[in-house]
Structures are given as structure tokens and as C-alpha cells.
Amino acid sequence: MMNKDVIIACDFNSAEQLFNFLDKFDGVEKPYLKVGMELFYASGNQIIKEIKRRGHKIFLDLKLHDIPNTVKKSMAVLSALDVDMVNLHAGGGSVMMKGALEGLTRPDGTRPLLIAVTQLTSTNQELMTNELLIDKPLDEVVMSYALNTKNSGLDGVVCSPLEAGKVKEVCGKEFLTITPGIRLAGDSVGDQKRVTTPALARELGSDYIVVGRSITGAEDPVKAYRQCVKEFLG
Ligand code: C5P
């Protein structure tokens, strides 16, 4: 199993927009795709089945966070959709994370990769201290959640490429880092605060880069995707 790839964040709000985008690829390349809440809630399981039928791998980015039993049962439903990667919030705790792993495991022993979100990038120190009442430094909390994720048996975390090295120091080099916040040189940063090129993400040890607007918003998305692959996978 290749644990290094470029994942395109398909932040479209309709199936039509998504398939117009995918039709630009010539049928030989089958990029790994991230489907998030917006598209999933709009188009449900049907869109997942159609993307799989077309031969793409899918990271289903639904970030589950609920009581362990609910997460376990919901993960079993997602696993049956034959997706390749799913995620949850590490803040749900180790019992929830272990339940998720159990729910994901198919009768034949296979399962999608299971990745945790530590603290969202929209959470800053102020919000954590004043609203969540967590008074430790944000970076310490992120690393502690990553270690809890690793100790619960999960495969990796979502983080910035700039944190990938530290995560691997704390959790081991086999522990996967899935890294958004990627821009091709010269592209607009948009609402991202700290961005990294695919080439730098490779140097920093990311396992999967998640690229949205640098590909989906490019004049020639296929060319932009190929550039990301060339820089990141060599
Ligand atoms: O368009 P862009 O490349 O910024 O898209 C990045 C994708 O990664 C989006 O789907 C965004 O929601 C997701 N993401 C992120 N930062 C995180 C977690 C997820 O940008 N910390």
C-alpha cells in the first residue's frame, strides 16, 4: 500500500460541479479525492459510490465526534461505503477512538485508514483558554492529542507540514501526517495562514498532502495536479 499521495480537496457544493471537474482528467489518472461535509451532506452515499465506480480513492472528511457507541456504529456504515480514509476528533477521547477502529474493521479484517484531527486550525490559544478551559500551550495540546491518537491505535493525524517532523518525533516515523495548507509557488494564499509548497512538504516529511484551491481553482487543474505530484512524489 502506498502511503504517500496528493489528495485533492473537492470542496464543491454539488455532484455536477464535482463531475465536471473530474471529467477534465483523461481517465488514466485517478487522483485521490477528499470529500467533505458539504458535498457529503448534499449528495449522500450516491456520490461516494459514483466516485468509487470511477476508480478514485476517497478520504471522507466528516470529523466524527460523539459517544463511543455512536461513533463505532457510524464508522461501520462508512467502512461499508468502501472509502479509503476517514477521520474523527481526537478530543472525543481514547475510548471513542478505539470504538471507531472496531467499527471500521470489515469482516475480512481490512479497514480504511483512520486519522484524527487534534485541534482545528480555527482554534487559537485564546479560544482554548477562555472557552474550552484548557490552559496548556496549544502546541503542547496538539502533540498530546497526537500521542493519544497513536496510543489508541489510529494511523495518523491531520496537521501542518510545519508540524510533521515534531509529530513523527513524538509518535514515530510510521505515524502518518496528512497535511493541508499547500500552495503551488505563486498561487494566492486565500484564507490559509501558513502555507507550504508540495516540494517543501515532501522535505518536511508529510505523508499525504491535501490540496484544494491550488488545483481546483487553477486555470488548468490537470497541469496543477501534475505539478503537485511531480514536486511531492518526485
Ligand atoms: O483550498 P485549500 O487547499 O486551502 O483546501 C484545504 C482543504 O483542507 C480544505 O478542504 C480544508 O477544509 C482542509 N483543512 C485545512 N486545514 C485543516 C484541516 C483541514 O485546510 N487544519
Short mmCIF file of C-alpha atoms and ligand atoms in Angstrom, two decimals:
data_model
loop_
_atom_site.label_atom_id
_atom_site.label_comp_id
_atom_site.label_asym_id
_atom_site.label_seq_id
_atom_site.Cartn_x
_atom_site.Cartn_y
_atom_site.Cartn_z
CA MET A 1 0.00 0.00 0.00
CA MET A 2 1.45 3.36 -0.98
CA ASN A 3 1.24 5.71 1.97
CA LYS A 4 2.26 8.85 0.10
CA ASP A 5 -0.01 10.71 -2.26
CA VAL A 6 -1.54 14.01 -3.34
CA ILE A 7 -5.20 14.28 -2.25
CA ILE A 8 -7.43 16.84 -3.99
CA ALA A 9 -9.86 18.60 -1.61
CA CYS A 10 -13.13 18.54 -3.59
CA ASP A 11 -14.82 21.48 -1.89
CA PHE A 12 -17.65 21.65 -4.42
CA ASN A 13 -21.27 22.01 -3.38
CA SER A 14 -22.88 19.79 -6.00
CA ALA A 15 -22.25 16.48 -7.72
CA GLU A 16 -22.47 18.24 -11.06
CA GLN A 17 -19.57 20.57 -10.24
CA LEU A 18 -17.50 17.66 -8.96
CA PHE A 19 -18.00 15.51 -12.03
CA ASN A 20 -17.35 18.45 -14.38
CA PHE A 21 -14.04 18.81 -12.58
CA LEU A 22 -13.20 15.09 -12.70
CA ASP A 23 -14.05 14.91 -16.41
CA LYS A 24 -11.02 17.13 -17.07
CA PHE A 25 -8.78 14.18 -16.17
CA ASP A 26 -8.14 11.88 -19.09
CA GLY A 27 -9.27 8.66 -17.47
CA VAL A 28 -5.72 7.42 -16.98
CA GLU A 29 -5.00 9.48 -13.87
CA LYS A 30 -7.29 8.76 -10.95
CA PRO A 31 -6.44 11.32 -8.26
CA TYR A 32 -7.12 10.54 -4.60
CA LEU A 33 -10.06 12.78 -3.57
CA LYS A 34 -11.15 14.33 -0.29
CA VAL A 35 -14.92 14.63 0.12
CA GLY A 36 -16.04 16.84 3.00
CA MET A 37 -19.24 17.51 4.88
CA GLU A 38 -20.70 19.97 2.39
CA LEU A 39 -20.63 17.61 -0.58
CA PHE A 40 -21.48 14.56 1.51
CA TYR A 41 -24.48 16.17 3.18
CA ALA A 42 -25.68 17.47 -0.19
CA SER A 43 -25.24 14.29 -2.19
CA GLY A 44 -25.03 11.47 0.34
CA ASN A 45 -23.82 7.98 -0.33
CA GLN A 46 -24.61 8.12 -4.03
CA ILE A 47 -21.73 10.44 -4.79
CA ILE A 48 -19.30 8.20 -2.91
CA LYS A 49 -20.45 5.18 -4.88
CA GLU A 50 -20.08 7.04 -8.18
CA ILE A 51 -16.57 8.29 -7.33
CA LYS A 52 -15.53 4.74 -6.36
CA ARG A 53 -17.06 3.40 -9.58
CA ARG A 54 -14.83 5.82 -11.48
CA GLY A 55 -11.82 4.32 -9.74
CA HIS A 56 -10.71 7.03 -7.29
CA LYS A 57 -9.56 6.59 -3.71
CA ILE A 58 -11.55 8.64 -1.20
CA PHE A 59 -10.70 10.41 2.04
CA LEU A 60 -14.11 11.02 3.61
CA ASP A 61 -13.56 14.07 5.83
CA LEU A 62 -16.54 14.02 8.22
CA LYS A 63 -14.64 14.52 11.51
CA LEU A 64 -16.84 12.36 13.76
CA HIS A 65 -17.15 13.30 17.44
CA ASP A 66 -19.84 11.65 19.59
CA ILE A 67 -20.22 8.99 22.27
CA PRO A 68 -18.12 5.86 21.56
CA ASN A 69 -21.06 3.62 20.66
CA THR A 70 -22.48 6.08 18.13
CA VAL A 71 -19.08 6.66 16.52
CA LYS A 72 -18.39 2.91 16.35
CA LYS A 73 -21.69 2.18 14.60
CA SER A 74 -21.39 5.17 12.26
CA MET A 75 -17.86 4.15 11.29
CA ALA A 76 -19.16 0.69 10.36
CA VAL A 77 -21.60 2.36 7.95
CA LEU A 78 -18.81 4.50 6.40
CA SER A 79 -16.50 1.50 6.11
CA ALA A 80 -19.15 -0.36 4.11
CA LEU A 81 -19.03 2.51 1.57
CA ASP A 82 -15.52 1.28 0.73
CA VAL A 83 -13.79 4.60 1.38
CA ASP A 84 -10.02 4.57 1.91
CA MET A 85 -9.55 7.10 4.71
CA VAL A 86 -11.86 8.63 7.34
CA ASN A 87 -11.35 10.89 10.35
CA LEU A 88 -12.59 11.94 13.77
CA HIS A 89 -11.79 14.44 16.51
CA ALA A 90 -9.11 13.21 18.94
CA GLY A 91 -10.91 15.36 21.55
CA GLY A 92 -13.56 12.60 21.74
CA GLY A 93 -11.04 10.58 23.75
CA SER A 94 -9.32 7.20 23.53
CA VAL A 95 -12.43 5.06 24.16
CA MET A 96 -14.18 6.78 21.27
CA MET A 97 -11.12 6.36 19.02
CA LYS A 98 -10.80 2.64 19.83
CA GLY A 99 -14.53 2.19 19.21
CA ALA A 100 -14.12 3.88 15.84
CA LEU A 101 -11.35 1.44 14.88
CA GLU A 102 -13.52 -1.51 15.81
CA GLY A 103 -16.46 -0.18 13.86
CA LEU A 104 -14.31 0.43 10.78
CA THR A 105 -12.81 -3.04 10.65
CA ARG A 106 -14.58 -5.11 7.99
CA PRO A 107 -15.37 -8.81 8.35
CA ASP A 108 -12.30 -9.63 6.20
CA GLY A 109 -10.01 -7.67 8.56
CA THR A 110 -9.40 -4.73 6.19
CA ARG A 111 -10.37 -1.16 7.10
CA PRO A 112 -9.94 2.41 5.85
CA LEU A 113 -7.09 4.43 7.36
CA LEU A 114 -8.28 6.29 10.47
CA ILE A 115 -6.91 9.77 11.04
CA ALA A 116 -7.55 12.23 13.87
CA VAL A 117 -7.95 15.99 13.92
CA THR A 118 -6.14 17.34 17.02
CA GLN A 119 -7.18 20.97 17.41
CA LEU A 120 -8.75 22.67 14.40
CA THR A 121 -6.63 25.41 12.86
CA SER A 122 -9.51 27.77 13.59
CA THR A 123 -8.92 27.18 17.32
CA ASN A 124 -6.37 29.53 18.82
CA GLN A 125 -4.88 29.84 22.29
CA GLU A 126 -7.48 32.41 23.35
CA LEU A 127 -10.44 30.21 22.42
CA MET A 128 -8.82 27.19 24.08
CA THR A 129 -8.05 29.05 27.31
CA ASN A 130 -11.23 31.11 27.64
CA GLU A 131 -13.88 28.80 26.19
CA LEU A 132 -12.53 25.24 26.39
CA LEU A 133 -10.77 26.00 29.70
CA ILE A 134 -7.60 24.24 28.53
CA ASP A 135 -4.74 26.33 29.90
CA LYS A 136 -1.80 24.43 28.37
CA PRO A 137 0.00 25.87 25.32
CA LEU A 138 -1.70 24.99 22.02
CA ASP A 139 1.32 23.18 20.54
CA GLU A 140 1.60 21.02 23.65
CA VAL A 141 -2.09 20.13 23.43
CA VAL A 142 -1.72 19.22 19.74
CA MET A 143 1.22 16.88 20.44
CA SER A 144 -0.52 15.31 23.43
CA TYR A 145 -3.66 14.63 21.35
CA ALA A 146 -1.43 13.17 18.60
CA LEU A 147 0.19 10.80 21.10
CA ASN A 148 -3.22 9.79 22.45
CA THR A 149 -4.27 9.08 18.86
CA LYS A 150 -1.21 6.91 18.30
CA ASN A 151 -1.74 5.07 21.60
CA SER A 152 -5.36 4.37 20.64
CA GLY A 153 -4.09 2.51 17.56
CA LEU A 154 -5.02 5.04 14.87
CA ASP A 155 -2.91 5.65 11.78
CA GLY A 156 -2.12 9.36 11.93
CA VAL A 157 -3.24 12.96 12.31
CA VAL A 158 -4.10 15.96 10.19
CA CYS A 159 -1.52 18.70 10.79
CA SER A 160 0.51 21.42 9.12
CA PRO A 161 3.57 20.24 7.16
CA LEU A 162 5.46 22.52 9.54
CA GLU A 163 4.39 20.24 12.44
CA ALA A 164 5.00 16.92 10.63
CA GLY A 165 8.55 16.49 11.93
CA LYS A 166 7.56 17.10 15.53
CA VAL A 167 4.57 14.72 15.25
CA LYS A 168 6.89 11.99 13.97
CA GLU A 169 9.39 12.68 16.75
CA VAL A 170 6.62 12.22 19.33
CA CYS A 171 4.64 9.40 17.66
CA GLY A 172 7.19 7.57 15.50
CA LYS A 173 8.03 7.85 11.83
CA GLU A 174 5.39 5.33 10.71
CA PHE A 175 2.63 7.54 12.16
CA LEU A 176 1.01 9.31 9.20
CA THR A 177 0.80 13.07 8.73
CA ILE A 178 -1.96 14.31 6.42
CA THR A 179 -1.16 17.93 5.65
CA PRO A 180 -3.38 20.68 4.19
CA GLY A 181 -2.24 24.30 3.80
CA ILE A 182 -0.46 23.60 0.50
CA ARG A 183 0.02 26.10 -2.32
CA LEU A 184 1.96 25.93 -5.57
CA ALA A 185 4.53 28.73 -5.71
CA GLY A 186 2.89 31.96 -6.85
CA ASP A 187 -0.71 30.93 -6.03
CA SER A 188 -2.88 33.05 -3.78
CA VAL A 189 -2.91 32.02 -0.13
CA GLY A 190 -6.64 32.73 0.38
CA ASP A 191 -7.77 32.19 3.98
CA GLN A 192 -4.84 29.90 4.90
CA LYS A 193 -2.35 31.48 7.29
CA ARG A 194 0.80 29.43 6.83
CA VAL A 195 1.29 27.67 3.52
CA THR A 196 3.90 25.27 2.18
CA THR A 197 4.70 24.15 -1.38
CA PRO A 198 4.39 20.43 -2.25
CA ALA A 199 8.18 20.26 -2.57
CA LEU A 200 8.71 21.66 0.92
CA ALA A 201 6.01 19.38 2.37
CA ARG A 202 7.97 16.45 0.94
CA GLU A 203 11.18 17.67 2.56
CA LEU A 204 9.38 18.14 5.88
CA GLY A 205 8.16 14.52 5.82
CA SER A 206 4.41 14.80 5.07
CA ASP A 207 2.84 11.52 4.02
CA TYR A 208 -0.20 12.90 2.21
CA ILE A 209 -0.71 16.48 1.08
CA VAL A 210 -4.28 17.80 0.77
CA VAL A 211 -4.54 20.41 -1.98
CA GLY A 212 -7.73 22.31 -2.74
CA ARG A 213 -7.76 25.66 -4.48
CA SER A 214 -4.25 25.41 -5.95
CA ILE A 215 -5.72 22.64 -8.13
CA THR A 216 -9.49 23.20 -8.25
CA GLY A 217 -9.11 26.95 -8.82
CA ALA A 218 -6.28 26.68 -11.38
CA GLU A 219 -6.74 27.67 -14.98
CA ASP A 220 -5.53 24.19 -15.91
CA PRO A 221 -6.33 21.90 -12.95
CA VAL A 222 -4.78 18.80 -14.54
CA LYS A 223 -1.50 20.65 -15.06
CA ALA A 224 -1.58 21.93 -11.47
CA TYR A 225 -2.28 18.40 -10.16
CA ARG A 226 0.64 17.01 -12.19
CA GLN A 227 2.90 19.74 -10.81
CA CYS A 228 1.91 18.79 -7.24
CA VAL A 229 2.58 15.11 -7.94
CA LYS A 230 5.94 15.89 -9.54
CA GLU A 231 7.06 18.04 -6.63
CA PHE A 232 5.70 15.81 -3.87
CA LEU A 233 6.32 12.29 -5.19
CA GLY A 234 9.26 13.10 -7.48
O1 C5P B 1 -8.22 25.11 -0.87
P1 C5P B 1 -7.28 24.64 0.18
O2 C5P B 1 -6.03 23.96 -0.39
O3 C5P B 1 -6.95 25.68 1.21
O4 C5P B 1 -8.10 23.48 0.91
C1 C5P B 1 -7.60 22.79 2.03
C2 C5P B 1 -8.56 21.73 2.47
O5 C5P B 1 -8.07 21.14 3.69
C3 C5P B 1 -9.96 22.24 2.79
O6 C5P B 1 -10.88 21.19 2.48
C4 C5P B 1 -9.90 22.48 4.28
O7 C5P B 1 -11.16 22.36 4.90
C5 C5P B 1 -8.98 21.35 4.74
N1 C5P B 1 -8.29 21.60 6.01
C6 C5P B 1 -7.45 22.69 6.23
N2 C5P B 1 -6.83 22.86 7.43
C7 C5P B 1 -7.04 22.00 8.42
C8 C5P B 1 -7.87 20.90 8.24
C9 C5P B 1 -8.49 20.74 7.02
O8 C5P B 1 -7.24 23.48 5.32
N3 C5P B 1 -6.40 22.16 9.55
#
